[in-house]
Amino acid sequence: MTAPSSRRSGGSGLIDEPEIVTDPNLPPVSLSAEDDRKASSWTLPKIILWVAIALLGAVAWTMLAIVRGETVNAIWFVFAAVCTYLIGYRFYSKVIERYITRPDDRRATPAEVKQDGKDYVPTDRRVLYGHHFAAIAGAGPLVGPVLAAQMGFLPGTIWIIVGVVLAGAVQDYLVLFFSMRRGGRTIGQMARQELGKIGGTAAIIASLLIMLIIVAILALVVVNALGESPWGVFSVSMTIPIALFMGVYLRYLRPGKVTEISIIGFALLMAAIIGGGWVAGTEWGQAIFHLDRTTIAWGIIIYGFIAAVLPVWLLLAPRDYLSTFMKIGVVVMLAGAIVLVRPEITVPAITIFGENGMGPVFAGPLFPFLFVTIACGALSGFHALIASGTTPKLVEKERQTRFIGYGGMLMESFVAIMALVAAISIDQGIYFAMNAPAAATGGTVEGAVAFVNSLGLTGVNLTPEMLTGTAQAVGEESIVSRTGGAPTLALGLAHIMQQALGGQALMAFWYHFAIMFEALFILTAVDAGTRVARFMLQDSLGAWAPKFRDVSWRPGVWICTAIMVAGWGTILILGVTDPLGGINTFFPLFGIANQLLAAIALAVVLAIVAKRGRSYFRWLWIIAVPLAFTAVVTITASIYKIASPVPAIGYWSNHFRYVAARDSGDGSLGAPEVVDAVIRNTAVQGTLSIVFVVLAIIVMISALLSTIKAIRNGGGENTEDAPVASRRYAPAGFLPSAAERELEKQWEPILADERAGAKH
């Protein structure tokens, strides 16, 4: 139900919230203002701690950006990232909470008001953090930084760390909060409500189309990581029954025993990895799990449909929680290993490919292509779909949105930094042999050696023994043209971890451990993304057939899920069979589409905040700055991909190059079937580039007009759901404060009865 606009007092421009009266027979549902003041008060130990964090961060940034010799120690990447994240979370996100979101824990969230046991479920903040982080942290923070490493370490490091504090985490937090205040509506639904018919329709179409390309590329990374790898296929496959068991265990067998099932799930996960090595060494294991990439692609398509129609508690939430333990654990472990091993990075701060824009991994100048390539590690539009899709329907208390939205994105950025460090820690020759497309290397060791050595890189002298020896060490047949970033990250992680623990004998274990870690990352984003896309399509079709808007109507669920899976599945198959390397040609489109969606999300949020009233106007810059930067980057990148006359950069110039070769009978670009495939794929990519940027520009113009109107009028219509008094309590952050622990004790008997009822 939409709250009436009369709730806004026109004179002051403030939201005139009615007093929320909670049940006097229950304990307080939120901390008092006095408790909040005590928790945020400064003491001498706090001042000393934050001064120390700031100084350490300043030293780390100085070592990375200014005091650079021929090498730089990887330890400074860890310190620069962690210190910046801590400062951003403690101070910048608090400013956003205090002046923009202004949460009220007396107000019930949609999960409490609409609880249905399927899509709306009040979820423990730690479990939800895991679910949200797992859903947003797909291929982007793994693949983007690895691909961008060809340009050097410094530009990517700055964008990943600074960009997330000022842009990515801001978007995630605000979209999550405002979607929650609107019953968990998707970004497309909010756009239609806030921007009017034209802007809203453009946002919905853009979101649906962009979701197809995003999910397809996420799945393509998994395919490239698991192709012809029986160890990886077995281990990743086993995570599905493990997650199902965890869902049943937490729902029926032992409700509320989060720590208990986490330990069990982790043990089973380790058993799956170790067992994968044994299975891969047997004849029957090779026969069953040694699958080509097309077969794996079809398996992921089937999986995506099933996962998206199952209840959220059965597979999606427990799998995400399971994989989050794995993900955060691996990232923290890798950071610890970097501090322990202290590897020296020999990659230049800015490489020759960062200067000339003609790298073998992807082509294009540093600005804007570095920013759209790194994508999810700093700012991701895909997150807006998750933050306005599944997560807002599961939030237990309003103040938890800062921890989940802003904090979850900071953790993803840390993943991106660790991926970048892992990629630049391995030999540059091996890096380019792994990430150059098969069209350049021929897919052979000899071809890769000849290609890499022809690049003329200083200090690079690749030999066949280096490639065969590395492949043997990690238990793979070949590492040549293993594009997609995931294998490179796995090799970098294994290279660092074996120095800290186990030596060369454990290289294969660490490599496949990382592969499963990455596949878990990505598959959770695939199933969550498909579910969100289904919500969006159901709502859109509901304009003509209202029955589709009922998310519990199973035919509507199945039909919409099948349509979306068919869409991204088609693009996935195109990518798997692309002669130029699916990731190498499709990933720039993925990055641009992803950032365009981020611009759409920020534009919608800008309009929402402007409508909240005059007291919000002076804080609009927090949203406007990242929106302006993203708009410039993505529109510029789109123009490059659409209009560049350089075939390696422009989709259409490459398209017409192959068309001319086909029409003239020139066979120098490949066999006829290869030429036809490139013509088809570049046409798809070029057309989507045009559609995406046009729709995004329409949405941004609509949002700016709506914002200007709201500023002139001192506010606008309040489209939030009418407030309902909450009847539950939970702490705001991962670790409860002393006051929160005291309040939790008062609620424990009530929550125990609730868990017993759920079990029954």
Coordinates of N, CA and C in Angstrom, one line a residue, residues 20-120:
I20 N 4.9 6.2 15.4 CA 4.8 4.7 15.4 C 4.7 4.2 16.8
V21 N 3.6 3.7 17.2 CA 3.4 3.2 18.5 C 3.5 1.7 18.5
T22 N 4.5 1.2 19.3 CA 4.8 -0.2 19.3 C 4.0 -0.9 20.5
D23 N 3.9 -2.2 20.5 CA 3.1 -2.9 21.5 C 3.7 -2.8 22.8
P24 N 3.0 -2.2 23.8 CA 3.6 -2.0 25.2 C 3.8 -3.3 25.9
N25 N 3.2 -4.4 25.4 CA 3.4 -5.7 26.1 C 4.7 -6.4 25.6
L26 N 5.3 -5.8 24.6 CA 6.6 -6.4 24.2 C 7.8 -5.6 24.6
P27 N 9.0 -6.1 24.7 CA 10.1 -5.3 25.0 C 10.3 -4.3 23.8
P28 N 11.2 -3.3 24.1 CA 11.4 -2.3 23.0 C 11.9 -2.9 21.7
V29 N 11.5 -2.4 20.6 CA 11.9 -3.0 19.3 C 13.1 -2.3 18.7
S30 N 13.6 -1.2 19.4 CA 14.8 -0.5 18.9 C 15.5 0.1 20.1
L31 N 16.7 0.5 19.9 CA 17.5 1.2 21.0 C 16.9 2.6 21.2
S32 N 17.1 3.1 22.4 CA 16.7 4.5 22.6 C 17.7 5.4 22.1
A33 N 17.3 6.7 21.9 CA 18.2 7.7 21.4 C 19.5 7.8 22.4
E34 N 19.2 7.7 23.7 CA 20.4 7.8 24.6 C 21.4 6.6 24.4
D35 N 20.9 5.4 24.1 CA 21.8 4.3 23.8 C 22.6 4.6 22.6
D36 N 22.0 5.2 21.6 CA 22.7 5.5 20.3 C 23.8 6.5 20.6
R37 N 23.5 7.5 21.4 CA 24.5 8.5 21.7 C 25.7 7.9 22.5
K38 N 25.4 7.1 23.4 CA 26.5 6.4 24.1 C 27.4 5.6 23.2
A39 N 26.7 4.9 22.3 CA 27.5 4.0 21.4 C 28.4 4.8 20.5
S40 N 28.0 6.0 20.1 CA 28.7 6.8 19.1 C 29.6 7.8 19.7
S41 N 29.7 7.9 21.1 CA 30.5 8.9 21.7 C 32.0 8.5 21.6
W42 N 32.8 9.5 21.5 CA 34.3 9.3 21.4 C 35.0 9.2 22.7
T43 N 35.9 8.2 22.7 CA 36.8 8.0 23.9 C 38.2 8.1 23.4
L44 N 39.1 8.2 24.3 CA 40.5 8.3 24.0 C 41.0 7.0 23.2
P45 N 40.7 5.8 23.7 CA 41.1 4.6 22.9 C 40.6 4.6 21.5
K46 N 39.3 5.1 21.3 CA 38.7 5.1 19.9 C 39.5 6.1 19.1
I47 N 39.8 7.3 19.6 CA 40.6 8.3 18.9 C 41.9 7.8 18.4
I48 N 42.6 7.1 19.4 CA 44.0 6.5 19.1 C 43.8 5.5 18.0
L49 N 42.8 4.6 18.1 CA 42.6 3.6 17.1 C 42.4 4.1 15.7
W50 N 41.6 5.1 15.6 CA 41.3 5.7 14.2 C 42.4 6.5 13.7
V51 N 43.1 7.2 14.5 CA 44.3 7.9 14.1 C 45.4 6.9 13.5
A52 N 45.5 5.7 14.2 CA 46.5 4.7 13.8 C 46.0 4.1 12.4
I53 N 44.7 3.9 12.3 CA 44.2 3.3 11.0 C 44.5 4.3 9.9
A54 N 44.2 5.6 10.1 CA 44.4 6.6 9.1 C 45.9 6.7 8.7
L55 N 46.8 6.7 9.7 CA 48.2 6.8 9.4 C 48.7 5.6 8.6
L56 N 48.3 4.4 9.0 CA 48.7 3.2 8.3 C 48.2 3.2 6.8
G57 N 46.9 3.6 6.6 CA 46.4 3.8 5.3 C 47.2 4.8 4.5
A58 N 47.5 5.9 5.1 CA 48.3 6.9 4.4 C 49.7 6.4 3.9
V59 N 50.3 5.7 4.8 CA 51.6 5.1 4.4 C 51.5 4.1 3.3
A60 N 50.4 3.3 3.3 CA 50.2 2.3 2.3 C 50.0 2.9 0.9
W61 N 49.1 3.9 0.9 CA 48.9 4.6 -0.3 C 50.1 5.3 -0.9
T62 N 50.9 5.9 0.0 CA 52.2 6.5 -0.4 C 53.1 5.5 -1.1
M63 N 53.2 4.3 -0.5 CA 54.1 3.3 -1.0 C 53.6 2.8 -2.4
L64 N 52.3 2.8 -2.6 CA 51.7 2.3 -3.9 C 51.8 3.4 -5.0
A65 N 51.4 4.6 -4.6 CA 51.2 5.6 -5.6 C 52.5 6.5 -5.8
I66 N 53.3 6.7 -4.8 CA 54.4 7.6 -4.9 C 55.8 7.0 -4.8
V67 N 56.0 6.3 -3.8 CA 57.4 5.7 -3.5 C 57.4 4.3 -4.2
R68 N 57.6 4.3 -5.5 CA 57.6 3.0 -6.3 C 59.0 2.8 -6.9
G69 N 59.5 1.6 -6.7 CA 60.8 1.2 -7.3 C 60.5 0.3 -8.5
E70 N 61.4 -0.6 -8.8 CA 61.2 -1.6 -9.8 C 60.1 -2.6 -9.4
T71 N 60.0 -2.8 -8.1 CA 58.9 -3.7 -7.6 C 58.2 -3.0 -6.5
V72 N 57.0 -3.5 -6.1 CA 56.2 -3.0 -5.0 C 55.7 -4.2 -4.2
N73 N 55.8 -4.1 -2.9 CA 55.4 -5.3 -2.1 C 53.9 -5.3 -2.0
A74 N 53.3 -6.5 -2.2 CA 51.9 -6.7 -2.2 C 51.2 -6.4 -0.9
I75 N 52.0 -6.4 0.2 CA 51.4 -6.1 1.5 C 50.7 -4.7 1.6
W76 N 51.2 -3.8 0.8 CA 50.6 -2.4 0.8 C 49.3 -2.4 0.2
F77 N 49.0 -3.3 -0.7 CA 47.6 -3.4 -1.3 C 46.6 -3.7 -0.2
V78 N 47.0 -4.7 0.7 CA 46.1 -5.1 1.8 C 45.8 -4.0 2.7
F79 N 46.9 -3.3 3.2 CA 46.8 -2.2 4.1 C 46.0 -1.1 3.6
A80 N 46.3 -0.7 2.3 CA 45.6 0.5 1.7 C 44.1 0.2 1.7
A81 N 43.7 -1.0 1.3 CA 42.3 -1.4 1.1 C 41.6 -1.5 2.5
V82 N 42.2 -2.2 3.4 CA 41.5 -2.4 4.7 C 41.3 -1.1 5.4
C83 N 42.3 -0.3 5.5 CA 42.2 1.0 6.2 C 41.2 1.9 5.5
T84 N 41.2 2.0 4.2 CA 40.2 2.8 3.5 C 38.8 2.3 3.7
Y85 N 38.6 1.0 3.7 CA 37.3 0.5 3.9 C 36.8 0.8 5.3
L86 N 37.6 0.6 6.3 CA 37.2 0.9 7.7 C 36.8 2.3 7.9
I87 N 37.6 3.2 7.3 CA 37.3 4.7 7.4 C 36.0 5.0 6.7
G88 N 35.8 4.4 5.5 CA 34.6 4.7 4.7 C 33.4 4.2 5.4
Y89 N 33.5 3.0 6.0 CA 32.3 2.4 6.7 C 32.0 3.1 7.9
R90 N 33.0 3.5 8.7 CA 32.7 4.1 10.0 C 32.2 5.5 9.9
F91 N 32.7 6.3 8.9 CA 32.4 7.7 8.8 C 31.5 8.0 7.6
Y92 N 31.8 7.6 6.4 CA 31.0 8.0 5.2 C 29.7 7.4 5.2
S93 N 29.6 6.1 5.5 CA 28.3 5.4 5.5 C 27.4 5.9 6.7
K94 N 28.1 6.4 7.8 CA 27.3 6.9 8.9 C 26.7 8.3 8.5
V95 N 27.4 9.0 7.7 CA 26.8 10.3 7.1 C 25.6 10.0 6.3
I96 N 25.7 9.0 5.5 CA 24.5 8.6 4.6 C 23.4 8.1 5.5
E97 N 23.7 7.3 6.5 CA 22.6 6.8 7.4 C 21.9 8.0 8.1
R98 N 22.7 8.9 8.6 CA 22.2 10.0 9.4 C 21.4 11.0 8.6
Y99 N 21.9 11.3 7.4 CA 21.3 12.5 6.7 C 20.4 12.0 5.5
I100 N 20.5 10.8 5.0 CA 19.8 10.4 3.8 C 18.8 9.3 4.1
T101 N 19.2 8.2 4.6 CA 18.3 7.1 4.8 C 17.4 7.3 6.1
R102 N 18.0 7.7 7.2 CA 17.3 7.9 8.4 C 16.5 6.7 8.8
P103 N 17.0 5.6 9.1 CA 16.2 4.4 9.4 C 15.6 4.5 10.8
D104 N 14.5 3.7 10.9 CA 13.7 3.7 12.1 C 13.3 2.3 12.5
D105 N 14.0 1.7 13.5 CA 13.7 0.3 13.8 C 12.4 0.0 14.5
R106 N 11.6 1.1 14.8 CA 10.3 0.9 15.3 C 9.3 0.5 14.1
R107 N 9.8 0.7 12.9 CA 9.0 0.5 11.7 C 9.3 -1.0 11.2
A108 N 8.2 -1.7 11.0 CA 8.4 -3.1 10.5 C 8.8 -3.1 9.1
T109 N 9.7 -4.0 8.7 CA 10.2 -4.2 7.3 C 9.2 -5.1 6.6
P110 N 9.3 -5.1 5.2 CA 8.4 -6.0 4.5 C 8.5 -7.4 4.9
A111 N 9.7 -7.9 5.3 CA 9.9 -9.3 5.7 C 9.0 -9.6 6.8
E112 N 8.8 -8.6 7.7 CA 7.9 -8.9 8.9 C 6.4 -8.7 8.5
V113 N 6.1 -7.7 7.8 CA 4.7 -7.4 7.4 C 4.1 -8.4 6.5
K114 N 4.9 -8.8 5.5 CA 4.4 -9.7 4.4 C 4.9 -11.2 4.6
Q115 N 5.4 -11.5 5.7 CA 6.0 -12.8 5.9 C 5.2 -14.0 5.3
D116 N 5.8 -14.7 4.3 CA 5.0 -15.8 3.6 C 5.8 -17.1 3.6
G117 N 7.0 -17.1 4.1 CA 7.8 -18.3 4.2 C 8.5 -18.7 2.8
K118 N 8.3 -17.8 1.8 CA 8.9 -18.1 0.5 C 9.8 -16.9 0.1
D119 N 9.2 -15.8 -0.2 CA 10.0 -14.7 -0.7 C 10.2 -13.6 0.4
Y120 N 9.2 -13.5 1.3 CA 9.3 -12.6 2.4 C 9.6 -13.4 3.7

